[in-house]
């Protein structure tokens, strides 16, 4: 049964795709001379939206071999995993990426999409805790 499902997914991924819909767009880059974003918005499959200030971006890298962009915002590591991520990387360099979103399904990974974002993860710093610090006596 699993083989049949895998075959169907492969056939759909290889099939011709109609013109790009808004659902198949994985990022937005500002156009126009001098336009810059103040925040990078991350849109998750479950509907959660998180923003990081570009002012807090310490370093970032793109490894096309692993299909990952890593960005560090004040100790928080944001990892964008997918393929065709170079436009996102270049857009981040100019603070022009407004948002990046995760795919809603594997069906969006097809040859009609030059870019595909499989997953976005946020890893907090090791000493990060959501609990309030105990009051000092």
Coordinates of N, CA and C in Angstrom, one line a residue:
X1 N 0.8 -1.2 0.0 CA 0.0 0.0 0.0 C 0.9 1.3 0.0
X2 N 1.9 1.2 0.8 CA 2.8 2.4 0.9 C 3.5 2.7 -0.5
X3 N 3.8 1.6 -1.2 CA 4.4 1.7 -2.5 C 3.5 2.4 -3.5
X4 N 2.2 2.1 -3.4 CA 1.2 2.8 -4.3 C 1.1 4.3 -4.0
X5 N 1.1 4.6 -2.7 CA 1.0 6.0 -2.3 C 2.3 6.7 -2.8
X6 N 3.5 6.1 -2.6 CA 4.7 6.7 -3.1 C 4.7 6.9 -4.6
X7 N 4.1 6.0 -5.3 CA 4.1 6.1 -6.8 C 3.1 7.2 -7.2
X8 N 2.0 7.3 -6.5 CA 1.1 8.4 -6.8 C 1.7 9.8 -6.6
X9 N 2.4 9.9 -5.4 CA 3.1 11.2 -5.1 C 4.1 11.5 -6.2
X10 N 4.9 10.5 -6.6 CA 5.9 10.8 -7.6 C 5.3 11.2 -9.0
X11 N 4.2 10.6 -9.3 CA 3.5 10.9 -10.6 C 3.0 12.4 -10.5
X12 N 2.4 12.7 -9.4 CA 1.9 14.1 -9.3 C 3.0 15.1 -9.2
X13 N 4.1 14.8 -8.6 CA 5.2 15.7 -8.6 C 5.8 15.9 -10.0
X14 N 5.8 14.9 -10.8 CA 6.3 15.0 -12.2 C 5.4 15.6 -13.2
X15 N 4.1 15.6 -12.8 CA 3.0 16.1 -13.8 C 3.2 17.6 -14.0
X16 N 2.8 18.0 -15.2 CA 2.8 19.5 -15.5 C 1.9 20.2 -14.5
X17 N 2.4 21.4 -14.2 CA 1.7 22.2 -13.1 C 1.1 23.4 -13.7
X18 N -0.1 23.8 -13.3 CA -0.7 25.0 -13.8 C 0.1 26.2 -13.3
X19 N -0.2 27.4 -13.8 CA 0.5 28.6 -13.4 C 0.5 28.7 -11.9
X20 N 1.6 29.3 -11.3 CA 1.8 29.4 -9.9 C 0.7 30.1 -9.2
X21 N 0.2 29.4 -8.2 CA -0.9 30.0 -7.4 C -0.3 30.6 -6.1
X22 N -1.0 31.4 -5.4 CA -0.5 32.1 -4.2 C -0.1 31.0 -3.2
X23 N -0.8 29.8 -3.2 CA -0.5 28.8 -2.3 C 0.9 28.2 -2.5
X24 N 1.4 28.3 -3.7 CA 2.6 27.7 -4.1 C 3.8 28.7 -4.0
X25 N 3.5 29.8 -3.4 CA 4.5 30.8 -3.2 C 5.1 30.7 -1.8
X26 N 6.4 30.5 -1.6 CA 7.0 30.2 -0.4 C 7.7 31.4 0.3
X27 N 7.8 32.5 -0.4 CA 8.4 33.7 0.1 C 8.0 34.9 -0.7
X28 N 8.2 36.1 0.0 CA 7.9 37.4 -0.7 C 9.1 38.3 -0.5
X29 N 9.6 38.9 -1.6 CA 10.7 39.8 -1.6 C 10.2 41.2 -2.0
X30 N 10.5 42.2 -1.3 CA 10.2 43.6 -1.6 C 10.9 44.0 -2.9
X31 N 10.3 44.7 -3.8 CA 10.9 45.2 -5.0 C 10.9 46.7 -4.9
X32 N 11.8 47.3 -5.6 CA 11.9 48.8 -5.6 C 13.2 49.2 -4.9
X33 N 13.8 50.2 -5.5 CA 15.1 50.7 -5.0 C 14.9 51.2 -3.5
X34 N 15.8 50.7 -2.7 CA 15.9 51.2 -1.3 C 14.9 50.6 -0.3
X35 N 14.0 49.8 -0.8 CA 13.0 49.2 0.1 C 13.6 48.1 1.0
X36 N 13.4 48.2 2.3 CA 13.9 47.2 3.2 C 12.8 46.9 4.2
X37 N 12.8 45.6 4.7 CA 11.9 45.2 5.7 C 12.5 45.4 7.1
X38 N 11.7 45.5 8.1 CA 12.2 45.6 9.4 C 12.1 44.3 10.1
X39 N 11.2 43.4 9.7 CA 11.0 42.1 10.3 C 11.0 41.0 9.3
X40 N 11.5 39.9 9.6 CA 11.3 38.7 8.8 C 10.2 37.8 9.4
X41 N 9.1 37.7 8.7 CA 8.0 36.9 9.2 C 8.1 35.4 8.7
X42 N 7.9 34.5 9.7 CA 8.0 33.1 9.4 C 6.5 32.6 9.5
X43 N 6.0 31.9 8.5 CA 4.7 31.4 8.5 C 4.8 29.8 8.5
X44 N 4.2 29.3 9.6 CA 4.2 27.8 9.8 C 3.0 27.2 9.3
X45 N 3.1 25.9 9.0 CA 2.0 25.1 8.4 C 0.8 25.1 9.3
X46 N 1.0 25.1 10.6 CA -0.1 25.1 11.6 C -0.8 26.5 11.8
X47 N -0.3 27.5 11.1 CA -0.9 28.8 11.2 C -0.2 29.8 12.1
X48 N 0.8 29.3 12.8 CA 1.6 30.2 13.7 C 2.4 31.1 12.8
X49 N 2.5 32.3 13.2 CA 3.4 33.3 12.6 C 4.3 33.9 13.6
X50 N 5.6 34.0 13.3 CA 6.6 34.5 14.1 C 7.5 35.5 13.4
X51 N 7.8 36.6 14.0 CA 8.7 37.6 13.3 C 10.0 37.8 14.1
X52 N 11.0 38.0 13.4 CA 12.3 38.4 14.0 C 12.8 39.7 13.3
X53 N 13.3 40.6 14.1 CA 13.8 41.8 13.6 C 15.1 41.6 12.9
X54 N 15.2 42.2 11.7 CA 16.4 42.2 10.9 C 17.6 42.8 11.7
X55 N 17.3 43.7 12.6 CA 18.3 44.3 13.4 C 19.0 43.3 14.3
X56 N 18.3 42.3 14.7 CA 18.8 41.2 15.5 C 19.6 40.1 14.8
X57 N 19.6 40.2 13.5 CA 20.3 39.1 12.7 C 21.8 39.2 12.9
X58 N 22.4 38.2 13.5 CA 23.8 38.2 13.8 C 24.6 37.6 12.6
X59 N 24.2 36.4 12.1 CA 24.9 35.8 11.0 C 23.9 34.9 10.3
X60 N 24.2 34.5 9.1 CA 23.4 33.5 8.4 C 24.2 32.9 7.3
X61 N 23.8 31.7 6.9 CA 24.5 31.0 5.8 C 23.5 30.1 5.0
X62 N 24.0 29.8 3.8 CA 23.2 28.9 2.9 C 24.0 27.8 2.5
X63 N 23.6 26.5 2.7 CA 24.3 25.3 2.3 C 23.4 24.6 1.3
X64 N 23.6 24.9 0.0 CA 22.8 24.3 -1.1 C 22.9 22.7 -1.1
X65 N 24.0 22.2 -0.6 CA 24.1 20.7 -0.5 C 23.1 20.1 0.4
X66 N 22.9 20.7 1.6 CA 21.9 20.2 2.5 C 20.5 20.8 2.4
X67 N 20.5 21.9 1.5 CA 19.2 22.5 1.3 C 18.7 23.3 2.6
X68 N 19.7 24.0 3.2 CA 19.3 24.7 4.4 C 19.9 26.1 4.4
X69 N 19.1 27.1 5.0 CA 19.5 28.4 5.3 C 19.4 28.5 6.9
X70 N 20.5 28.8 7.5 CA 20.5 29.0 9.0 C 20.7 30.5 9.2
X71 N 19.9 31.1 10.1 CA 19.9 32.5 10.5 C 19.9 32.5 12.0
X72 N 20.8 33.4 12.6 CA 20.8 33.5 14.1 C 20.4 34.9 14.4
X73 N 19.3 34.9 15.2 CA 18.7 36.2 15.7 C 18.9 36.2 17.2
X74 N 19.9 36.8 17.8 CA 20.1 37.0 19.2 C 20.1 35.6 19.9
X75 N 20.7 34.6 19.4 CA 20.8 33.3 20.0 C 19.8 32.3 19.5
X76 N 18.7 32.8 18.9 CA 17.7 31.9 18.3 C 18.2 31.5 16.9
X77 N 18.3 30.2 16.7 CA 18.7 29.7 15.4 C 17.4 29.3 14.6
X78 N 17.2 30.0 13.4 CA 16.1 29.7 12.5 C 16.7 29.0 11.4
X79 N 16.1 27.8 11.1 CA 16.6 27.0 9.9 C 15.4 26.8 9.0
X80 N 15.7 27.2 7.7 CA 14.8 27.0 6.6 C 15.3 25.9 5.8
X81 N 14.5 24.9 5.6 CA 14.9 23.7 4.9 C 14.1 23.5 3.6
X82 N 14.8 23.3 2.5 CA 14.0 23.1 1.2 C 15.0 23.0 0.1
X83 N 14.5 23.5 -1.1 CA 15.3 23.5 -2.3 C 15.1 24.8 -3.0
X84 N 16.1 25.2 -3.8 CA 16.0 26.5 -4.6 C 15.9 27.7 -3.6
X85 N 16.7 27.7 -2.6 CA 16.6 28.7 -1.5 C 17.5 29.9 -1.8
X86 N 18.3 29.9 -2.8 CA 19.2 31.0 -3.1 C 18.5 32.4 -3.2
X87 N 17.3 32.5 -3.8 CA 16.7 33.8 -3.8 C 16.3 34.3 -2.4
X88 N 16.0 33.4 -1.5 CA 15.7 33.8 -0.1 C 17.0 34.3 0.5
X89 N 18.1 33.6 0.4 CA 19.3 34.0 0.9 C 19.8 35.4 0.4
X90 N 19.7 35.6 -0.9 CA 20.0 36.9 -1.4 C 19.1 38.0 -0.9
X91 N 17.8 37.6 -0.8 CA 16.9 38.6 -0.3 C 17.2 39.0 1.2
X92 N 17.6 38.0 2.0 CA 17.9 38.3 3.4 C 19.1 39.2 3.5
X93 N 20.1 39.0 2.6 CA 21.3 39.9 2.6 C 20.9 41.4 2.5
X94 N 19.9 41.7 1.7 CA 19.4 43.1 1.5 C 18.2 43.4 2.4
X95 N 17.9 42.6 3.4 CA 16.7 42.8 4.2 C 15.5 43.1 3.4
X96 N 15.3 42.3 2.4 CA 14.1 42.5 1.5 C 13.1 41.3 1.6
X97 N 13.4 40.3 2.3 CA 12.5 39.2 2.4 C 11.4 39.6 3.4
X98 N 10.2 39.7 3.0 CA 9.1 40.0 3.9 C 8.6 38.8 4.7
X99 N 8.4 37.7 4.1 CA 8.0 36.5 4.7 C 8.5 35.2 4.0
X100 N 8.5 34.2 4.8 CA 8.8 32.8 4.3 C 7.8 31.9 4.9
X101 N 7.3 31.0 4.1 CA 6.3 30.0 4.7 C 6.6 28.6 4.4
X102 N 6.2 27.7 5.3 CA 6.4 26.3 5.1 C 5.3 25.8 4.1
X103 N 5.7 24.7 3.4 CA 4.7 24.1 2.5 C 3.6 23.5 3.3
X104 N 2.4 23.5 2.7 CA 1.2 22.9 3.4 C 1.2 21.4 3.2
X105 N 1.9 20.9 2.1 CA 1.9 19.5 1.8 C 3.1 19.2 0.9
X106 N 3.4 17.9 0.8 CA 4.5 17.4 -0.1 C 4.1 17.6 -1.5
X107 N 2.8 17.8 -1.8 CA 2.3 17.9 -3.2 C 2.8 19.3 -3.8
X108 N 3.3 20.2 -2.9 CA 3.8 21.5 -3.4 C 5.2 21.3 -3.9
X109 N 5.8 20.2 -3.7 CA 7.2 20.0 -4.1 C 7.2 19.4 -5.5
X110 N 7.1 20.2 -6.5 CA 7.0 19.8 -7.9 C 7.9 20.7 -8.8
X111 N 8.1 20.3 -10.0 CA 9.1 21.0 -10.9 C 8.5 22.4 -11.3
X112 N 7.3 22.7 -11.1 CA 6.7 24.0 -11.4 C 7.1 25.0 -10.3
X113 N 7.6 24.6 -9.1 CA 8.1 25.5 -8.1 C 9.6 25.5 -8.1
X114 N 10.2 26.7 -8.4 CA 11.6 26.8 -8.4 C 12.1 26.7 -7.0
X115 N 11.3 27.2 -6.0 CA 11.7 27.2 -4.6 C 10.6 26.4 -3.9
X116 N 11.1 25.6 -2.9 CA 10.2 24.8 -2.1 C 10.7 24.8 -0.7
X117 N 9.9 25.3 0.3 CA 10.3 25.3 1.7 C 9.6 24.2 2.4
X118 N 10.3 23.1 2.7 CA 9.8 21.9 3.4 C 9.5 22.2 4.9
X119 N 10.4 22.9 5.6 CA 10.2 23.1 7.0 C 11.0 24.3 7.5
X120 N 10.5 24.9 8.5 CA 11.1 26.0 9.2 C 11.2 25.6 10.7
X121 N 12.4 25.7 11.3 CA 12.5 25.4 12.7 C 13.2 26.5 13.4
X122 N 12.8 26.7 14.7 CA 13.4 27.7 15.5 C 13.9 27.0 16.7
X123 N 15.2 27.1 17.0 CA 15.9 26.5 18.1 C 16.3 27.6 19.1
X124 N 15.8 27.7 20.3 CA 16.1 28.7 21.2 C 17.5 28.5 21.8
X125 N 18.1 29.5 22.4 CA 19.4 29.3 23.0 C 19.4 28.3 24.1
X126 N 20.5 27.7 24.5 CA 20.5 26.7 25.5 C 20.0 27.1 26.8
X127 N 20.2 28.4 27.2 CA 19.8 28.9 28.5 C 18.4 29.5 28.5
X128 N 17.7 29.4 27.4 CA 16.4 30.0 27.2 C 15.3 29.2 28.0
X129 N 14.5 29.9 28.7 CA 13.4 29.2 29.5 C 12.2 30.1 29.4
X130 N 11.1 29.5 29.2 CA 9.8 30.3 29.2 C 9.3 30.6 30.6
X131 N 9.9 30.0 31.6 CA 9.5 30.3 32.9 C 10.1 31.6 33.4
X132 N 9.3 32.3 34.2 CA 9.8 33.5 34.8 C 10.9 33.2 35.8
X133 N 11.9 34.0 35.9 CA 12.9 33.8 37.0 C 12.3 34.0 38.4
X134 N 12.8 33.2 39.3 CA 12.3 33.3 40.7 C 12.7 34.6 41.2
X135 N 11.8 35.1 42.1 CA 12.0 36.5 42.7 C 13.2 36.3 43.6
X136 N 14.1 37.4 43.6 CA 15.2 37.4 44.5 C 14.8 37.8 45.9
X137 N 15.3 37.2 46.9 CA 14.9 37.5 48.3 C 16.0 38.4 48.9

